[in-house]
Amino acid sequence: MPSPRRRLTALTTAALTLAAGVLAVTVASGADAAPVGAGSYTETLPPGGKLPTGCGSLSTNPRQYVTPNAPAGPVPTNDWWSSLLFKKGDECNFSQPLFAGPASYRPVASGLGLSYQTEAAISGSGTGLGEYHYPYAQHIVIGVDGLHASQALVDDWSDWTVTPSWNDGTRTLKATVGHGLPMSFFQATGGDALLTITGPPTTWQNAGDRVGFSIGGHDYVAYGPTGATWTVNGSTIRSSLAGKGYFSVAVLPTDSGTSTADKIALADTFGRYAHQHVTDTRVSYAYNQSAGTVSTTYSFTTTAREGSGSGTVIALYPHQWRYLSSGSPLSRTYVSPRGTMKIVTGTSFGTSMKYTGVLPEIPAVGDSSGADLAQITTYLNNELADPAAFRGDDTYWTGKGLGRAARIAEIADQLGLTAVRDSALTVIRTRITDWFTASPGKTSRLFYYDRNWGTLIGYPASYFSDEDLNDHHFHYGYFVAAAATLAKFDPGWATDSRYGGMVDLLIRDANNYDRADTRFPYLRDFDIYAGHDWASGHGAFGAGNNQESSSEGQNFANALIQWGQATGKTAVRDAGIWLHTTQSAAINEYWFDVRNENFPATWGHNYSAIAWGSGGAYATWFSADHAMIVGINMLPMTGGQLYLGDYPAAVRNTYAELVRNNGGEPTVWRDMLWQYLALGDPDAALAKFRANSTYTSEEGESKAHTFHWIRNLAALGQVDTGVTANHPLAKVFTKNGARTYVAVNITGAAQTVTFSDGRTLSLGPGRTVASGATNWTGGTATGGTGS
């Protein structure tokens, strides 16, 4: 079965056309291998290996499309604005549409195109393949009179803003745009500021330095400096800017019923911030272990072009405003591809979310005795000879096999089947060590570091993880997760003096958690403001960037938690907890729409397999089968995917929609879908497994793991999100109103875990303990050093 991310369905293609602490690593330049502890990587491109490819000389000069002002260090990729820098395909001068939310933008020769859409374009059907998009449809081009630049370059970027730049030799323009910014900020030289409107605008205010107008059913305001005036002539609006060279343009949160007086009042509110240009954005986060919470602060640095004010107007996505820790949003809201955006003002806002825990594996509360023990033992013994069942030798399929072996090792350890456990651990150790060794002359199963791009690429690569820098978090998450399992049983292997440093490099490449590390961009694959990963390195699509397998993104986040806990690297662990908690909220909002509030009401689906910058799709890159369309956001099912059960009713609804659309129960990937169903209706899932246990497993799954997962959830019940713990590896379940408390100790010393409702668990060295409505203890993993 082809992996995800291979090709779009015909429906999707058509719709898109329409939518148009740093380790001390010594790097020897030109050497065959650069050592990292006992491991190594190469800086010599292996034969047949492809570099990232794009327009012009981008392969060897990724800074081809940045100005000298741009930040130093490796360029960001996999962002909402990446097609502006990682130019590719038929757009080598400017970029594809950039969906910032609430507005979207597209650089053109004469300046920056601006669009705000509130009506979704829907294709397909509510029972078959389908998509919704808020496509880019240009309302305005904001520029300088006479500007005709040959290309747009990147002058600056921050955590969620970008500054494109134009220069035609006579005129210049810089624009700063970003997630959550309904205002865009401009600096111009060489001519009047010029707004070219798509059709004559309706002007509802023209008062000195401010002009308010309507086009396409939406309202905009252009703000000039004090002393400036605006002239409206047909489809153009211009200003000399009183010779000061700066201005801003805002899209207002209005609708067809908004009165002129209300528009003017909103323009007044926004106008207080019009000349406080956003010049930097930055996230900070903290995991409070004792309270079981994750707090995030989103900060905006503004520079006053006139006056001495600070702050800006900020639009928040649902995964942000639902968890807002202070302040009250304004009454007006924006429409976005992610649902309603609420408005606050200031220099920052914060969120607070519960971290309800992850597990290395579901505890064996239900299959550790009787006939079920006999069944799981048979399944596990069947894996003794080939626990990884590798389906390929590239980074993705190697990772899938490593993940499969890690699940078997964890379960076998719980049940005392040491031969099976050790077989799986041996496969993991042997294969990862091979990949982590770039010996002279070796051409395959190795990692290559490209200094120009600041990226670590594994060869053989797969699904354009090399030339497009796609999916590194997907692929490497499997490696890190398997290494975390190995570290608990073989801690020596995981030390920095041996192979731990190579694991850390994979983490840093996919999502570098350390701003001080200049070898890789900060959080490459994770969109800080959107709250989730983007899969494409370049994002050069008419619908913006995209992410299909959100669950594989979560596999990476969970891998950081497990690895950081096993090795005592709290910075890694806490980064994983922040990523996992934030993305759990985003996935439940934007892939599963668990409250039925974010997708267009007329779309017909309650689940989206792909999140696009401009919308979502009930489709995949590789199959039109309903089971795969739904299952792709569940695999790999691990103790890090329990967030999928946070809303059990949504689980049942999504599974029911699958059955309706499919015309019956799924016939492929049944194991993935039954494991998902077990998070909402575990008894039904177990009945389906028992009735048809001769199914063919998904490529990264085993019957041992599928049965273990479903059988034990049937005993535990559903995820209980109302209780947290002062320990990262802890989870609470509820069945028939009674709770079971689960915690895992991967150290060699006894631990006590306290839950937020006052319950405590005493854990012996290496033990997994379940206590409450169901009771069980097992496990021998004592190699971890985490607290």
Coordinates of N, CA and C in Angstrom, one line a residue, residues 535-691:
A535 N 3.0 19.6 6.4 CA 3.8 18.5 5.9 C 4.8 18.9 4.8
S536 N 4.3 19.8 3.9 CA 5.1 20.2 2.8 C 6.2 21.2 3.1
G537 N 7.4 20.9 2.6 CA 8.5 21.9 2.9 C 8.3 23.2 2.2
H538 N 7.7 23.2 1.0 CA 7.6 24.4 0.2 C 6.2 25.0 0.3
G539 N 5.2 24.2 0.5 CA 3.8 24.7 0.6 C 3.3 25.4 -0.7
A540 N 3.9 25.1 -1.9 CA 3.6 25.8 -3.1 C 2.4 25.2 -3.8
F541 N 1.2 25.4 -3.2 CA 0.0 24.9 -3.7 C -1.0 26.1 -3.7
G542 N -2.0 26.0 -4.6 CA -3.0 27.1 -4.6 C -3.8 27.2 -3.4
A543 N -3.9 26.1 -2.6 CA -4.6 26.1 -1.3 C -3.8 26.3 -0.1
G544 N -2.5 26.7 -0.3 CA -1.6 26.9 0.8 C -0.9 25.6 1.2
N545 N -0.3 25.5 2.3 CA 0.3 24.3 2.8 C -0.7 23.3 3.3
N546 N -0.3 22.1 3.6 CA -1.2 21.1 4.0 C -0.6 20.1 5.0
Q547 N -1.5 19.4 5.7 CA -1.1 18.4 6.6 C -2.2 17.3 6.6
E548 N -1.8 16.1 6.2 CA -2.7 15.0 6.1 C -2.7 14.2 7.5
S549 N -1.7 13.5 7.7 CA -1.7 12.5 8.9 C -1.3 13.3 10.1
S550 N -2.3 14.0 10.7 CA -2.0 14.7 11.9 C -1.6 13.8 13.1
S551 N -2.0 12.5 13.0 CA -1.6 11.5 14.1 C -0.2 11.2 14.0
E552 N 0.4 11.2 12.8 CA 1.9 10.9 12.7 C 2.7 12.2 13.2
G553 N 2.1 13.4 13.1 CA 2.6 14.5 13.7 C 2.6 14.4 15.2
Q554 N 1.5 13.8 15.8 CA 1.4 13.6 17.2 C 2.4 12.5 17.7
N555 N 2.6 11.5 16.8 CA 3.6 10.5 17.1 C 5.0 11.1 17.4
F556 N 5.3 12.1 16.6 CA 6.6 12.8 16.8 C 6.6 13.5 18.2
A557 N 5.5 14.2 18.5 CA 5.4 14.9 19.8 C 5.5 14.0 20.9
N558 N 4.7 12.9 20.8 CA 4.8 11.8 21.9 C 6.2 11.2 22.0
A559 N 6.9 11.1 20.9 CA 8.2 10.5 20.9 C 9.1 11.4 21.7
L560 N 9.0 12.7 21.6 CA 9.8 13.6 22.4 C 9.5 13.5 23.9
I561 N 8.3 13.3 24.2 CA 7.9 13.1 25.6 C 8.6 11.8 26.1
Q562 N 8.5 10.7 25.4 CA 9.0 9.4 25.8 C 10.5 9.5 25.9
W563 N 11.2 10.0 24.8 CA 12.6 10.1 24.8 C 13.1 11.0 25.9
G564 N 12.5 12.2 26.1 CA 13.0 13.1 27.1 C 12.8 12.5 28.5
Q565 N 11.7 11.8 28.7 CA 11.5 11.2 30.0 C 12.5 10.0 30.3
A566 N 12.8 9.3 29.2 CA 13.7 8.1 29.4 C 15.2 8.6 29.6
T567 N 15.5 9.7 29.0 CA 16.9 10.1 29.1 C 17.2 11.3 30.0
G568 N 16.1 11.8 30.7 CA 16.3 12.9 31.6 C 16.5 14.2 31.0
K569 N 16.1 14.3 29.7 CA 16.3 15.6 29.0 C 14.9 16.4 29.1
T570 N 14.8 17.1 30.1 CA 13.6 17.8 30.4 C 13.2 18.8 29.3
A571 N 14.1 19.5 28.7 CA 13.8 20.4 27.6 C 13.1 19.7 26.5
V572 N 13.6 18.5 26.1 CA 13.0 17.8 25.1 C 11.6 17.3 25.5
R573 N 11.5 16.7 26.7 CA 10.2 16.3 27.2 C 9.2 17.4 27.2
D574 N 9.6 18.6 27.7 CA 8.6 19.7 27.8 C 8.2 20.2 26.5
A575 N 9.2 20.2 25.5 CA 8.8 20.6 24.2 C 7.8 19.6 23.6
G576 N 8.0 18.4 23.8 CA 7.0 17.4 23.4 C 5.7 17.5 24.0
I577 N 5.7 17.8 25.3 CA 4.4 18.1 26.0 C 3.7 19.3 25.4
W578 N 4.4 20.4 25.2 CA 3.8 21.5 24.6 C 3.3 21.3 23.2
L579 N 4.1 20.6 22.4 CA 3.6 20.3 21.0 C 2.4 19.4 21.1
H580 N 2.4 18.4 21.9 CA 1.4 17.4 22.0 C 0.1 18.0 22.5
T581 N 0.2 18.8 23.5 CA -1.0 19.4 24.1 C -1.6 20.4 23.2
T582 N -0.8 21.3 22.6 CA -1.3 22.3 21.6 C -1.9 21.6 20.4
Q583 N -1.2 20.6 19.9 CA -1.7 20.0 18.6 C -2.9 19.1 18.9
S584 N -3.1 18.5 20.1 CA -4.3 17.8 20.4 C -5.5 18.7 20.3
A585 N -5.4 19.9 20.8 CA -6.5 20.8 20.7 C -6.8 21.2 19.3
A586 N -5.7 21.4 18.5 CA -5.9 21.8 17.1 C -6.5 20.7 16.3
I587 N -6.0 19.4 16.5 CA -6.5 18.3 15.7 C -8.0 18.1 16.0
N588 N -8.4 18.1 17.3 CA -9.8 17.9 17.6 C -10.7 19.1 17.1
E589 N -10.1 20.2 16.9 CA -10.8 21.3 16.3 C -10.9 21.2 14.7
Y590 N -9.8 21.0 14.1 CA -9.6 21.2 12.6 C -9.7 20.0 11.8
W591 N -9.4 18.8 12.4 CA -9.5 17.6 11.6 C -10.9 16.9 12.0
F592 N -11.2 16.9 13.3 CA -12.4 16.2 13.7 C -13.6 17.1 14.1
D593 N -13.4 18.4 14.2 CA -14.4 19.4 14.5 C -15.4 18.8 15.5
V594 N -14.8 18.5 16.7 CA -15.6 17.7 17.7 C -16.8 18.5 18.2
R595 N -16.9 19.8 18.1 CA -18.0 20.5 18.5 C -19.0 20.9 17.4
N596 N -18.6 20.5 16.2 CA -19.4 20.8 15.0 C -19.6 22.3 14.8
E597 N -18.5 23.0 14.9 CA -18.6 24.5 14.8 C -17.7 25.1 13.7
N598 N -16.7 24.3 13.3 CA -15.6 25.0 12.5 C -15.8 24.7 11.0
F599 N -16.3 23.6 10.6 CA -16.5 23.3 9.2 C -17.7 24.0 8.6
P600 N -17.7 24.4 7.4 CA -18.9 25.0 6.8 C -20.1 24.1 7.0
A601 N -21.2 24.7 7.4 CA -22.4 23.9 7.7 C -22.9 23.1 6.5
T602 N -22.6 23.6 5.3 CA -23.1 22.9 4.1 C -22.2 21.9 3.5
W603 N -21.0 21.7 4.2 CA -20.0 20.8 3.6 C -20.5 19.3 3.7
G604 N -21.1 18.9 4.8 CA -21.7 17.6 4.9 C -20.8 16.6 5.6
H605 N -19.5 16.9 5.8 CA -18.7 15.9 6.6 C -18.4 16.5 8.0
N606 N -18.2 15.5 8.9 CA -17.8 15.9 10.3 C -16.4 15.6 10.6
Y607 N -15.6 15.4 9.5 CA -14.2 15.0 9.6 C -13.5 15.4 8.4
S608 N -12.3 15.9 8.5 CA -11.4 16.3 7.4 C -10.1 15.5 7.5
A609 N -9.7 14.9 6.4 CA -8.5 14.1 6.4 C -7.3 15.0 6.2
I610 N -7.5 16.1 5.4 CA -6.3 17.0 5.2 C -6.8 18.4 5.6
A611 N -5.9 19.0 6.3 CA -6.1 20.5 6.6 C -5.2 21.2 5.6
W612 N -5.9 22.1 4.8 CA -5.2 23.0 3.9 C -5.2 24.4 4.4
G613 N -4.3 25.2 4.0 CA -4.3 26.6 4.4 C -5.6 27.2 4.2
S614 N -6.3 26.9 3.1 CA -7.5 27.5 2.7 C -8.8 26.7 3.1
G615 N -8.6 25.5 3.7 CA -9.8 24.7 4.0 C -9.4 23.3 4.5
G616 N -10.2 22.4 4.0 CA -10.0 21.0 4.4 C -10.5 20.0 3.3
A617 N -10.2 18.8 3.4 CA -10.6 17.8 2.4 C -10.9 16.5 3.0
Y618 N -12.0 15.9 2.5 CA -12.3 14.5 2.8 C -11.7 13.7 1.6
A619 N -10.4 13.5 1.7 CA -9.7 12.8 0.6 C -8.3 12.6 1.1
T620 N -7.5 11.8 0.4 CA -6.1 11.7 0.8 C -5.2 11.9 -0.4
W621 N -3.9 11.8 -0.1 CA -2.9 11.9 -1.2 C -2.8 10.6 -1.9
F622 N -3.4 9.5 -1.4 CA -3.0 8.2 -1.9 C -4.1 7.2 -2.2
S623 N -5.3 7.5 -1.7 CA -6.4 6.6 -1.8 C -7.7 7.3 -1.7
A624 N -8.7 6.7 -2.4 CA -10.1 7.2 -2.3 C -10.9 6.3 -1.4
D625 N -10.3 5.3 -0.8 CA -11.0 4.4 0.1 C -11.4 5.1 1.4
H626 N -12.7 5.1 1.8 CA -13.1 5.7 3.0 C -12.4 5.3 4.2
A627 N -12.0 4.0 4.3 CA -11.3 3.5 5.5 C -10.0 4.2 5.6
M628 N -9.3 4.4 4.5 CA -8.0 5.1 4.5 C -8.1 6.6 4.7
I629 N -9.1 7.2 4.1 CA -9.4 8.6 4.3 C -9.5 8.9 5.8
V630 N -10.3 8.0 6.5 CA -10.5 8.2 8.0 C -9.3 7.7 8.8
G631 N -8.7 6.6 8.4 CA -7.7 5.9 9.2 C -6.4 6.7 9.2
I632 N -6.1 7.5 8.2 CA -4.8 8.1 8.1 C -4.6 9.1 9.2
N633 N -5.6 9.6 9.9 CA -5.4 10.4 11.1 C -5.5 9.7 12.4
M634 N -5.3 8.4 12.3 CA -5.2 7.6 13.5 C -3.9 6.8 13.7
L635 N -3.3 6.5 12.7 CA -2.0 5.7 12.8 C -0.8 6.6 13.1
P636 N 0.2 6.1 13.8 CA 0.2 4.8 14.5 C -0.5 4.9 15.8
M637 N -1.3 3.9 16.2 CA -2.0 4.0 17.4 C -1.1 3.6 18.6
T638 N -0.8 4.6 19.4 CA 0.1 4.3 20.6 C -0.5 5.0 21.8
G639 N 0.2 4.9 22.9 CA -0.2 5.6 24.1 C -0.1 7.1 24.0
G640 N 0.4 7.6 22.9 CA 0.4 9.1 22.6 C -0.8 9.5 21.8
Q641 N -1.7 8.6 21.4 CA -2.8 8.9 20.6 C -4.1 8.9 21.4
L642 N -4.0 8.9 22.7 CA -5.2 8.8 23.5 C -6.0 10.1 23.5
Y643 N -5.4 11.2 23.0 CA -6.2 12.5 22.8 C -7.3 12.3 21.8
L644 N -7.2 11.3 21.0 CA -8.3 11.0 20.0 C -9.6 10.6 20.8
G645 N -9.4 10.1 22.0 CA -10.6 9.8 22.8 C -11.1 10.8 23.7
D646 N -10.6 12.1 23.6 CA -11.0 13.1 24.5 C -12.5 13.4 24.4
Y647 N -13.0 13.2 23.2 CA -14.5 13.4 22.9 C -15.1 12.2 22.4
P648 N -15.5 11.3 23.2 CA -16.0 9.9 22.8 C -17.2 10.0 21.8
A649 N -18.1 10.9 22.0 CA -19.2 11.0 21.1 C -18.7 11.4 19.7
A650 N -17.7 12.2 19.6 CA -17.2 12.5 18.2 C -16.5 11.3 17.6
V651 N -15.9 10.4 18.4 CA -15.4 9.2 17.9 C -16.5 8.3 17.3
R652 N -17.5 8.2 18.0 CA -18.7 7.4 17.5 C -19.3 8.0 16.3
N653 N -19.4 9.3 16.3 CA -20.0 10.0 15.1 C -19.1 9.8 13.9
T654 N -17.8 10.0 14.0 CA -16.8 9.8 12.9 C -16.9 8.4 12.4
Y655 N -16.9 7.4 13.3 CA -17.0 6.0 12.8 C -18.3 5.8 12.1
A656 N -19.4 6.3 12.6 CA -20.7 6.1 12.0 C -20.7 6.7 10.6
E657 N -20.1 7.9 10.4 CA -20.0 8.6 9.1 C -19.2 7.7 8.1
L658 N -18.1 7.1 8.6 CA -17.3 6.2 7.8 C -18.2 5.1 7.3
V659 N -18.9 4.5 8.1 CA -19.7 3.3 7.7 C -20.8 3.7 6.7
R660 N -21.4 4.9 7.0 CA -22.4 5.4 6.0 C -21.8 5.7 4.6
N661 N -20.7 6.4 4.6 CA -20.1 6.7 3.4 C -19.5 5.5 2.6
N662 N -19.1 4.5 3.4 CA -18.5 3.3 2.8 C -19.6 2.3 2.4
G663 N -20.8 2.5 2.8 CA -21.8 1.6 2.5 C -21.7 0.3 3.3
G664 N -21.1 0.4 4.4 CA -20.9 -0.8 5.3 C -19.6 -0.7 6.1
E665 N -19.3 -1.7 6.8 CA -18.1 -1.7 7.6 C -16.9 -1.7 6.7
P666 N -15.8 -1.1 7.2 CA -14.5 -1.0 6.4 C -14.0 -2.4 6.1
T667 N -13.3 -2.6 5.0 CA -12.7 -3.9 4.6 C -11.2 -3.8 4.6
V668 N -10.6 -2.6 4.7 CA -9.2 -2.4 4.9 C -8.9 -1.5 6.1
W669 N -7.7 -1.6 6.6 CA -7.3 -0.8 7.8 C -8.4 -1.0 8.9
R670 N -9.0 -2.1 9.0 CA -9.9 -2.3 10.1 C -9.3 -2.2 11.4
D671 N -8.1 -2.7 11.5 CA -7.4 -2.6 12.9 C -7.3 -1.2 13.3
M672 N -6.9 -0.3 12.4 CA -6.7 1.1 12.8 C -8.1 1.7 13.3
L673 N -9.1 1.4 12.5 CA -10.4 2.0 12.7 C -11.1 1.4 14.0
W674 N -10.9 0.1 14.2 CA -11.4 -0.5 15.5 C -10.7 0.1 16.7
Q675 N -9.4 0.3 16.6 CA -8.7 0.9 17.7 C -9.2 2.3 18.0
Y676 N -9.5 3.0 16.9 CA -10.0 4.4 17.1 C -11.4 4.3 17.7
L677 N -12.3 3.4 17.2 CA -13.6 3.2 17.8 C -13.5 2.8 19.3
A678 N -12.5 2.1 19.6 CA -12.3 1.7 21.0 C -12.2 2.9 22.0
L679 N -11.8 4.0 21.5 CA -11.8 5.2 22.3 C -13.1 5.8 22.5
G680 N -14.1 5.4 21.8 CA -15.5 5.9 22.0 C -16.5 4.8 22.4
D681 N -16.2 3.6 21.9 CA -17.1 2.5 22.2 C -16.3 1.2 22.2
P682 N -15.5 1.0 23.3 CA -14.6 -0.1 23.3 C -15.2 -1.5 23.2
D683 N -16.4 -1.6 23.8 CA -17.1 -2.9 23.7 C -17.5 -3.3 22.2
A684 N -17.9 -2.3 21.5 CA -18.2 -2.5 20.1 C -17.0 -2.9 19.3
A685 N -15.9 -2.2 19.6 CA -14.7 -2.4 18.9 C -14.2 -3.9 19.2
L686 N -14.3 -4.3 20.4 CA -13.8 -5.6 20.7 C -14.7 -6.7 20.1
A687 N -16.0 -6.4 20.0 CA -16.9 -7.4 19.3 C -16.5 -7.5 17.8
K688 N -16.2 -6.4 17.2 CA -15.8 -6.4 15.8 C -14.5 -7.2 15.6
F689 N -13.5 -7.0 16.5 CA -12.3 -7.7 16.4 C -12.5 -9.2 16.6
R690 N -13.3 -9.6 17.6 CA -13.5 -11.0 17.8 C -14.3 -11.7 16.7
A691 N -15.1 -10.9 16.0 CA -15.9 -11.5 14.9 C -15.1 -11.7 13.6

